[in-house]
PDB file of C-alpha atoms in Angstrom:
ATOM      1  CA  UNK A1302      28.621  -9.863 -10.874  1.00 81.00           C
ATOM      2  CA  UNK A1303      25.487 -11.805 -10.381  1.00 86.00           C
ATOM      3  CA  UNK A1304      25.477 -13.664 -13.597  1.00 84.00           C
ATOM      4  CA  UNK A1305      29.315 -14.649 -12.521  1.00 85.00           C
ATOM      5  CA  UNK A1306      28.129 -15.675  -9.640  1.00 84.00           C
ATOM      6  CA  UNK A1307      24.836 -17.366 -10.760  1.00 83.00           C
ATOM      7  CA  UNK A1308      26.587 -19.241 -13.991  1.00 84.00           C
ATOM      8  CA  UNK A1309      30.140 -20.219 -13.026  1.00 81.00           C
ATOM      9  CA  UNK A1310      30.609 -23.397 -12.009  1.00 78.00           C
ATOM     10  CA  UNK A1311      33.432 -24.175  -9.038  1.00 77.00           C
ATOM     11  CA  UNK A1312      34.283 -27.536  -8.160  1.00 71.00           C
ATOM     12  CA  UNK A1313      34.723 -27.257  -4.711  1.00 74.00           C
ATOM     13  CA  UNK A1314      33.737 -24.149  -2.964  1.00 74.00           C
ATOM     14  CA  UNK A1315      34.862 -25.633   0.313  1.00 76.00           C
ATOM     15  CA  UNK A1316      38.513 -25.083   0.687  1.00 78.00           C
ATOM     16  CA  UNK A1317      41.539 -23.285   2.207  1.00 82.00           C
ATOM     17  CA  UNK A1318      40.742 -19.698   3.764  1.00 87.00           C
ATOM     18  CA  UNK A1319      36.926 -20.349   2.824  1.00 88.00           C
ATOM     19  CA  UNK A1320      36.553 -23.740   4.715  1.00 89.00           C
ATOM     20  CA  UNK A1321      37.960 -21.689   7.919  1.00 91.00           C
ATOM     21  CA  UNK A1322      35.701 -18.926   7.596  1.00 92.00           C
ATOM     22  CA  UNK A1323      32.862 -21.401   7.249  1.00 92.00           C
ATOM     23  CA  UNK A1324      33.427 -23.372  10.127  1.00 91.00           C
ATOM     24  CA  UNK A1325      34.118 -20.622  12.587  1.00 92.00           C
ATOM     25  CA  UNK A1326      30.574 -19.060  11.368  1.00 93.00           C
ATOM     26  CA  UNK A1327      29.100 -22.438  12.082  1.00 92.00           C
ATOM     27  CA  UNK A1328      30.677 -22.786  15.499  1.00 91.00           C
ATOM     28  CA  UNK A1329      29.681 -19.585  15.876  1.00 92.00           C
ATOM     29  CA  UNK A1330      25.582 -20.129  14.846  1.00 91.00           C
ATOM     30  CA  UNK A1331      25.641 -23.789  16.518  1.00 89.00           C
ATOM     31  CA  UNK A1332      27.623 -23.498  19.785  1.00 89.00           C
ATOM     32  CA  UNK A1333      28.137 -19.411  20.376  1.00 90.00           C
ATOM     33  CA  UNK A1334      31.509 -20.414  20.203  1.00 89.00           C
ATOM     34  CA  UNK A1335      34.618 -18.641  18.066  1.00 89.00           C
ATOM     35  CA  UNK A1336      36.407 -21.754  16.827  1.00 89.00           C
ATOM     36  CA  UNK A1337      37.770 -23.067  13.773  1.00 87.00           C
ATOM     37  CA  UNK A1338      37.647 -26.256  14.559  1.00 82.00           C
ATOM     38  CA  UNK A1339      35.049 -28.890  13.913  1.00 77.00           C
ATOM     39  CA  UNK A1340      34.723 -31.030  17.314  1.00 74.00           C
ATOM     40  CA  UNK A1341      33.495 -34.536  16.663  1.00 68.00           C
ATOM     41  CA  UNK A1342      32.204 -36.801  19.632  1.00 68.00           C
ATOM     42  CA  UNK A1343      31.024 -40.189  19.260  1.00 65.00           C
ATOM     43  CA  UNK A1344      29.898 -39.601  15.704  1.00 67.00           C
ATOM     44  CA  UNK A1345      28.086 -36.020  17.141  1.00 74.00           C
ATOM     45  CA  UNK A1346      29.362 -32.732  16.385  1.00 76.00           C
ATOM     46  CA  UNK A1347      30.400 -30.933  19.546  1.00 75.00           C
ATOM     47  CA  UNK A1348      31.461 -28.087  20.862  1.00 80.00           C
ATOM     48  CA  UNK A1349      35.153 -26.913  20.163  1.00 82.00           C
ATOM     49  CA  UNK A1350      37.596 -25.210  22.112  1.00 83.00           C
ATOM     50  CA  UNK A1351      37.680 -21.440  21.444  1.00 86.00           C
ATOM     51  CA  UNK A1352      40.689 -19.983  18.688  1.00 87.00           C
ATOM     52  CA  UNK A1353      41.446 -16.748  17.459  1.00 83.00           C
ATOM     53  CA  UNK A1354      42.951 -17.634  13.991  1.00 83.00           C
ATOM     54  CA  UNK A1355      40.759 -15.668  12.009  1.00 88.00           C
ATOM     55  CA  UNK A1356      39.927 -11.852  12.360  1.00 91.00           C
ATOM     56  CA  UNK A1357      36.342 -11.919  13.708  1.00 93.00           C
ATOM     57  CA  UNK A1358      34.891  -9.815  10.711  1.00 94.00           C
ATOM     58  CA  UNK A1359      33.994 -11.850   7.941  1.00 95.00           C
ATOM     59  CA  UNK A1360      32.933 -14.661  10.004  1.00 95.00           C
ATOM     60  CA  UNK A1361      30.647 -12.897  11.655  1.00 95.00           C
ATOM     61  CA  UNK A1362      28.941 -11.420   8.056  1.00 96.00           C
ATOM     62  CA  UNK A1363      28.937 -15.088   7.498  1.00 95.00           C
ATOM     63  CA  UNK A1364      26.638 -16.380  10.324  1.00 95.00           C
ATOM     64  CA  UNK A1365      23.912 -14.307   8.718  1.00 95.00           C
ATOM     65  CA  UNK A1366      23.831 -17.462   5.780  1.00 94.00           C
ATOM     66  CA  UNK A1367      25.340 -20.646   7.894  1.00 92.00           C
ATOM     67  CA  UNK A1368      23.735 -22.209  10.117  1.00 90.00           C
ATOM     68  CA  UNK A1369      23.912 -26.204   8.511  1.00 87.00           C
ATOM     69  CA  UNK A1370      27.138 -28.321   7.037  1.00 84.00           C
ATOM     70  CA  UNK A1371      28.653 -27.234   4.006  1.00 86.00           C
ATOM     71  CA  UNK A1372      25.502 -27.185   0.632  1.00 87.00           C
ATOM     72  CA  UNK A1373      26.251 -25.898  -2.456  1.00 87.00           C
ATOM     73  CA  UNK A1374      23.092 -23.471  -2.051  1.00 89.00           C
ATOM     74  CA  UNK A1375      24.590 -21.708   1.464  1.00 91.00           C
ATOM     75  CA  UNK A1376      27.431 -20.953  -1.326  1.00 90.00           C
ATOM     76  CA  UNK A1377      25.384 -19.426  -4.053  1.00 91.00           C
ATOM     77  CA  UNK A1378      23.571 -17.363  -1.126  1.00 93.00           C
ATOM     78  CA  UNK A1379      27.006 -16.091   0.012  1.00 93.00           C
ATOM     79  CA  UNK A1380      28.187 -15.790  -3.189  1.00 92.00           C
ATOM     80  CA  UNK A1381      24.794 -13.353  -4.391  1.00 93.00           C
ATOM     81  CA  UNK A1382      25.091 -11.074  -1.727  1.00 96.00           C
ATOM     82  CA  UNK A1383      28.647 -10.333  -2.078  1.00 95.00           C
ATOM     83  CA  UNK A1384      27.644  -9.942  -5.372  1.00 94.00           C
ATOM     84  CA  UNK A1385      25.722  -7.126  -3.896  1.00 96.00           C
ATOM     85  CA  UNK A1386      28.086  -5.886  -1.827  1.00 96.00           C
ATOM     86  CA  UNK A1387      30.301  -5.510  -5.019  1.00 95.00           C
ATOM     87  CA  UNK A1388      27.715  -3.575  -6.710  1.00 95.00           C
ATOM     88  CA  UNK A1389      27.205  -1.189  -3.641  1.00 97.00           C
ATOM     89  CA  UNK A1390      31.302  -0.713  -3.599  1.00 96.00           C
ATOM     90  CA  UNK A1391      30.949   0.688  -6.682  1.00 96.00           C
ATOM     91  CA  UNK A1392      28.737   3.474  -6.067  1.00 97.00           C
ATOM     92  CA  UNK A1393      30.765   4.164  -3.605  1.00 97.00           C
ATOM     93  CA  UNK A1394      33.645   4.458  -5.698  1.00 96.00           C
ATOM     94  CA  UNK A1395      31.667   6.881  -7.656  1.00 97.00           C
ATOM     95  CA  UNK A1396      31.134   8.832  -4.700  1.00 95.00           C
ATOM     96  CA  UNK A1397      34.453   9.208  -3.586  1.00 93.00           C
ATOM     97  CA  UNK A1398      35.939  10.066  -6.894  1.00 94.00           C
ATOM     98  CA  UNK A1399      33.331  12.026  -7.594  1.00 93.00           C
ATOM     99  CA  UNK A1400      34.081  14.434  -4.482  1.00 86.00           C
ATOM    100  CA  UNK A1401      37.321  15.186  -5.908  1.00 85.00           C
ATOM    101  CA  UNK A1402      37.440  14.992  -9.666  1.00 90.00           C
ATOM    102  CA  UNK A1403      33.610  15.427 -10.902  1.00 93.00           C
ATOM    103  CA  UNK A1404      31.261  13.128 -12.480  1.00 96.00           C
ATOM    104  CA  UNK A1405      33.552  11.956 -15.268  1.00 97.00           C
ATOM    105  CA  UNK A1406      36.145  10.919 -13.228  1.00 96.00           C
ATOM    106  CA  UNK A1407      33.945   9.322 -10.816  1.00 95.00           C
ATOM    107  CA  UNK A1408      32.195   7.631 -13.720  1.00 96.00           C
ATOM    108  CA  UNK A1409      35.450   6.422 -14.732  1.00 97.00           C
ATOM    109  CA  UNK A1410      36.511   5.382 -11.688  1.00 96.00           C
ATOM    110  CA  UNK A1411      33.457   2.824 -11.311  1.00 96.00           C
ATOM    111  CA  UNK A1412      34.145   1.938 -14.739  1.00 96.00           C
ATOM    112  CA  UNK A1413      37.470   0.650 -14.179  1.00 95.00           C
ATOM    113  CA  UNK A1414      36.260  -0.902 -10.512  1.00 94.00           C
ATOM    114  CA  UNK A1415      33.641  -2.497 -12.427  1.00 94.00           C
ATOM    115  CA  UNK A1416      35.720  -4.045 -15.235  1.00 93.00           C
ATOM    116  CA  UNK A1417      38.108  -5.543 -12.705  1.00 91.00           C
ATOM    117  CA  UNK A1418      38.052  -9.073 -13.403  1.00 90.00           C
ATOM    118  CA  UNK A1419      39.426  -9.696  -9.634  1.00 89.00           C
ATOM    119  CA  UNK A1420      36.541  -7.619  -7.771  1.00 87.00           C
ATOM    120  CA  UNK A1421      34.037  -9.503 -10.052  1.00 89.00           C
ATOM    121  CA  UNK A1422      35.612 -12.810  -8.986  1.00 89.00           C
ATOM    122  CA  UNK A1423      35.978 -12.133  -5.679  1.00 88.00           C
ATOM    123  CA  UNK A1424      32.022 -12.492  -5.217  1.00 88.00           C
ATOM    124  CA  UNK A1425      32.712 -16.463  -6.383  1.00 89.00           C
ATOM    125  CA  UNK A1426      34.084 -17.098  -3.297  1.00 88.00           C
ATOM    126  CA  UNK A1427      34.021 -16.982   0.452  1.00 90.00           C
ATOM    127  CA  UNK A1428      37.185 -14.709   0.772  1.00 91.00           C
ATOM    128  CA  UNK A1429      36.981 -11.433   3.032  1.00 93.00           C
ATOM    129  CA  UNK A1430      37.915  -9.282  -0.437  1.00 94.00           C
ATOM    130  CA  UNK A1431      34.058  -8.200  -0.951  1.00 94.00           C
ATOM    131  CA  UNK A1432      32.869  -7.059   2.871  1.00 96.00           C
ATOM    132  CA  UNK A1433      36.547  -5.636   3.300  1.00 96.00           C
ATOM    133  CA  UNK A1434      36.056  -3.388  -0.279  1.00 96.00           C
ATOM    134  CA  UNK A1435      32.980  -2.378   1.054  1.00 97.00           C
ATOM    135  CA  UNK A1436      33.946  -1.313   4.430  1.00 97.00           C
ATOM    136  CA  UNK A1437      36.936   0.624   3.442  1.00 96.00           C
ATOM    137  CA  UNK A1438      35.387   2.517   0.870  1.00 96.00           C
ATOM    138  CA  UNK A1439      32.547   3.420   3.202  1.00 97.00           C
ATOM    139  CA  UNK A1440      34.480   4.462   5.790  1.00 95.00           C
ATOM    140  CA  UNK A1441      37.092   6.605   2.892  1.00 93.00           C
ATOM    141  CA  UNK A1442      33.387   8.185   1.657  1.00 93.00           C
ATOM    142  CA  UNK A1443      32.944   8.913   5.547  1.00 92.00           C
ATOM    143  CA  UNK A1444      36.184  10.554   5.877  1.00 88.00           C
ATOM    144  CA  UNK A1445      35.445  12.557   2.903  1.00 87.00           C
ATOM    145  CA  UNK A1446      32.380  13.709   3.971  1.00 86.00           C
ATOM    146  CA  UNK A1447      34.054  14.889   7.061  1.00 83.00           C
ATOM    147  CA  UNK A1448      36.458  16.729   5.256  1.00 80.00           C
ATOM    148  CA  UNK A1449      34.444  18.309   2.334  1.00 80.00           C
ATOM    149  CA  UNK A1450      30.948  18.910   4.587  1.00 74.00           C
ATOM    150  CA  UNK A1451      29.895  21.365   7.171  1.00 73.00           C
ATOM    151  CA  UNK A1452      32.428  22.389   9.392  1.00 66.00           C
ATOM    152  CA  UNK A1453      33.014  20.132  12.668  1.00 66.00           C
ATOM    153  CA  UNK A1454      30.902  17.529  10.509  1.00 73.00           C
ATOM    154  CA  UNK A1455      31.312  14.678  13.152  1.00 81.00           C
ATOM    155  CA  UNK A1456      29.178  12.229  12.375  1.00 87.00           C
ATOM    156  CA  UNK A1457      30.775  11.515   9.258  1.00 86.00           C
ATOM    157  CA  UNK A1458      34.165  11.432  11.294  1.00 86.00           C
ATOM    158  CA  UNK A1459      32.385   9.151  13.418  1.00 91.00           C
ATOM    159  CA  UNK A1460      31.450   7.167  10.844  1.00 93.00           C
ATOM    160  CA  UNK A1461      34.896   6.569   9.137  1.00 92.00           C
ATOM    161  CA  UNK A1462      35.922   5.599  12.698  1.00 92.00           C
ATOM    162  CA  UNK A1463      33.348   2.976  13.367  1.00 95.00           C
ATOM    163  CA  UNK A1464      33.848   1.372   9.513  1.00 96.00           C
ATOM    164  CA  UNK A1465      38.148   1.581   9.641  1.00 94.00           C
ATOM    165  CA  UNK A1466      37.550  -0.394  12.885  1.00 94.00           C
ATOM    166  CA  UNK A1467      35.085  -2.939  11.141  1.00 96.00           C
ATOM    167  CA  UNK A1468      37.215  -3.074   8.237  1.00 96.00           C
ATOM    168  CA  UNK A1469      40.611  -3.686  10.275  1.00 95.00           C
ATOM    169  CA  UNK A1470      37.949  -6.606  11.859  1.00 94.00           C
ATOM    170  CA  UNK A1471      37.872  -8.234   8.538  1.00 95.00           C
ATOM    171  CA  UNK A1472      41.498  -7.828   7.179  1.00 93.00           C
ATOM    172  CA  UNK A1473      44.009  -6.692   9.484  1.00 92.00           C
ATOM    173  CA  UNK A1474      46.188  -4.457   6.501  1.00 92.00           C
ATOM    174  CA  UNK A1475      44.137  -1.549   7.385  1.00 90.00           C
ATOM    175  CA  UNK A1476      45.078  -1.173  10.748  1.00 88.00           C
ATOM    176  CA  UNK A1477      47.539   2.164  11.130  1.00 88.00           C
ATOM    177  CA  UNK A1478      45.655   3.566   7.657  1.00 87.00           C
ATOM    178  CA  UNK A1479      43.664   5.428  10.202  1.00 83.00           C
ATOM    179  CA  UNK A1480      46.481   6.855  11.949  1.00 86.00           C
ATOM    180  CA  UNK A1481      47.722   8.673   8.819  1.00 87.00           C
ATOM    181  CA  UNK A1482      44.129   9.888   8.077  1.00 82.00           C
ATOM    182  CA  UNK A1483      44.175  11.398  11.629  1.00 80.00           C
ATOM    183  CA  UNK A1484      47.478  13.358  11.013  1.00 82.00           C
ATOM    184  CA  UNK A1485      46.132  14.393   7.268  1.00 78.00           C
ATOM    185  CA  UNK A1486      42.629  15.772   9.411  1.00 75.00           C
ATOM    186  CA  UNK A1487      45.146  18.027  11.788  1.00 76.00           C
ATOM    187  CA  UNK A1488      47.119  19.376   8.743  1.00 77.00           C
ATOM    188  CA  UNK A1489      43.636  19.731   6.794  1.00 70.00           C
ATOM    189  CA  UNK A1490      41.868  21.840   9.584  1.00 66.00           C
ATOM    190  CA  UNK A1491      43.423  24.228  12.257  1.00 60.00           C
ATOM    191  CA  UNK A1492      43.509  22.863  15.690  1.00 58.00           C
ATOM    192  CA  UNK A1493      40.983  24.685  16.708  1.00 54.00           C
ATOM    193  CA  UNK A1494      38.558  23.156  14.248  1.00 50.00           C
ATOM    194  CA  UNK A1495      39.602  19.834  13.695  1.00 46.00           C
TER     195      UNK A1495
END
């Protein structure tokens, strides 16, 4: 994933869904202001009217790395630490398999995540694919831990609350997976105990 990142070569990183992520998080950094738009005045970037186009999630993961105009080396920083992000959605994948099939099949599991030539790519990018992989497994490692910990183990429900809620942020798919989680916890536990 980091050599990917570190040795491919893009032409234009600056395009599409990534361009609109990277102006919002600039808006955001420069003006405190949740626009996609980029507001010229007289020759003078200014500030633009707000928009909700975008889900706020990945933009705001992105203000953490943009805070000048579009340079090839805000890119390769974004690119290396969903790089990392990659690399820790892994060992989460070998968590959560892990909890229900062993070590081989959670080995196996990361194995295949790992070899996935879209994951790896993903990193390249400025797409919401890495932070959104992330969150959900988190938060399905969360629920998990809920279900196969101490009994009444809230925090962990809390948990896979909190990061369904930040992943739904970043890609709105997720949305009403919680709800079916929630009915799965009630036919898991008795009432009393869920």
């Amino acid at each position: 994933r980091f050599t990917a990142v570190a040795k491919t070569s893009i032409a234009s990183h600056y395009h599409s869904d990534a361009a609109v992520y990277y102006q919002t998080a600039f808006n955001l950094n420069t003006f405190g202001i949740y626009s996609r738009t980029i507001k010229q005045v007289d020759g003078r970037e200014s500030a633009p009217p707000p928009d909700a186009f975008v889900t706020p999630g990945y933009p705001l993961f992105l203000t953490l790395f943009i805070h000048t105009p579009p340079k090839p080396s805000v890119f390769l920083q974004v690119g290396l630490w969903q790089a990392l992000l990659g690399t820790m959605t892994l060992l989460l994948v070998f968590y959560l398999f892990r909890q229900t099939g062993g070590t081989v099949v959670g080995g196996a599991a990361m194995l295949l995540a790992a070899m996935s030539p879209h994951l790896v790519n993903a990193s390249l990018f400025m797409v919401t694919e890495t932070l959104f992989s992330l969150l959900l497994m988190a938060a399905l490692a969360s629920y998990a831990t809920h279900l196969t910990g101490p009994r009444r183990f809230l925090p962990g429900l809390l948990a896979a609350g909190v990061l369904f809620g930040a992943a739904a942020l970043t890609r709105p798919v997720i949305e009403l997976f919680p709800l079916l989680l929630a009915g799965m916890l009630f036919l898991v536990h008795p009432r009393r105990q869920a």
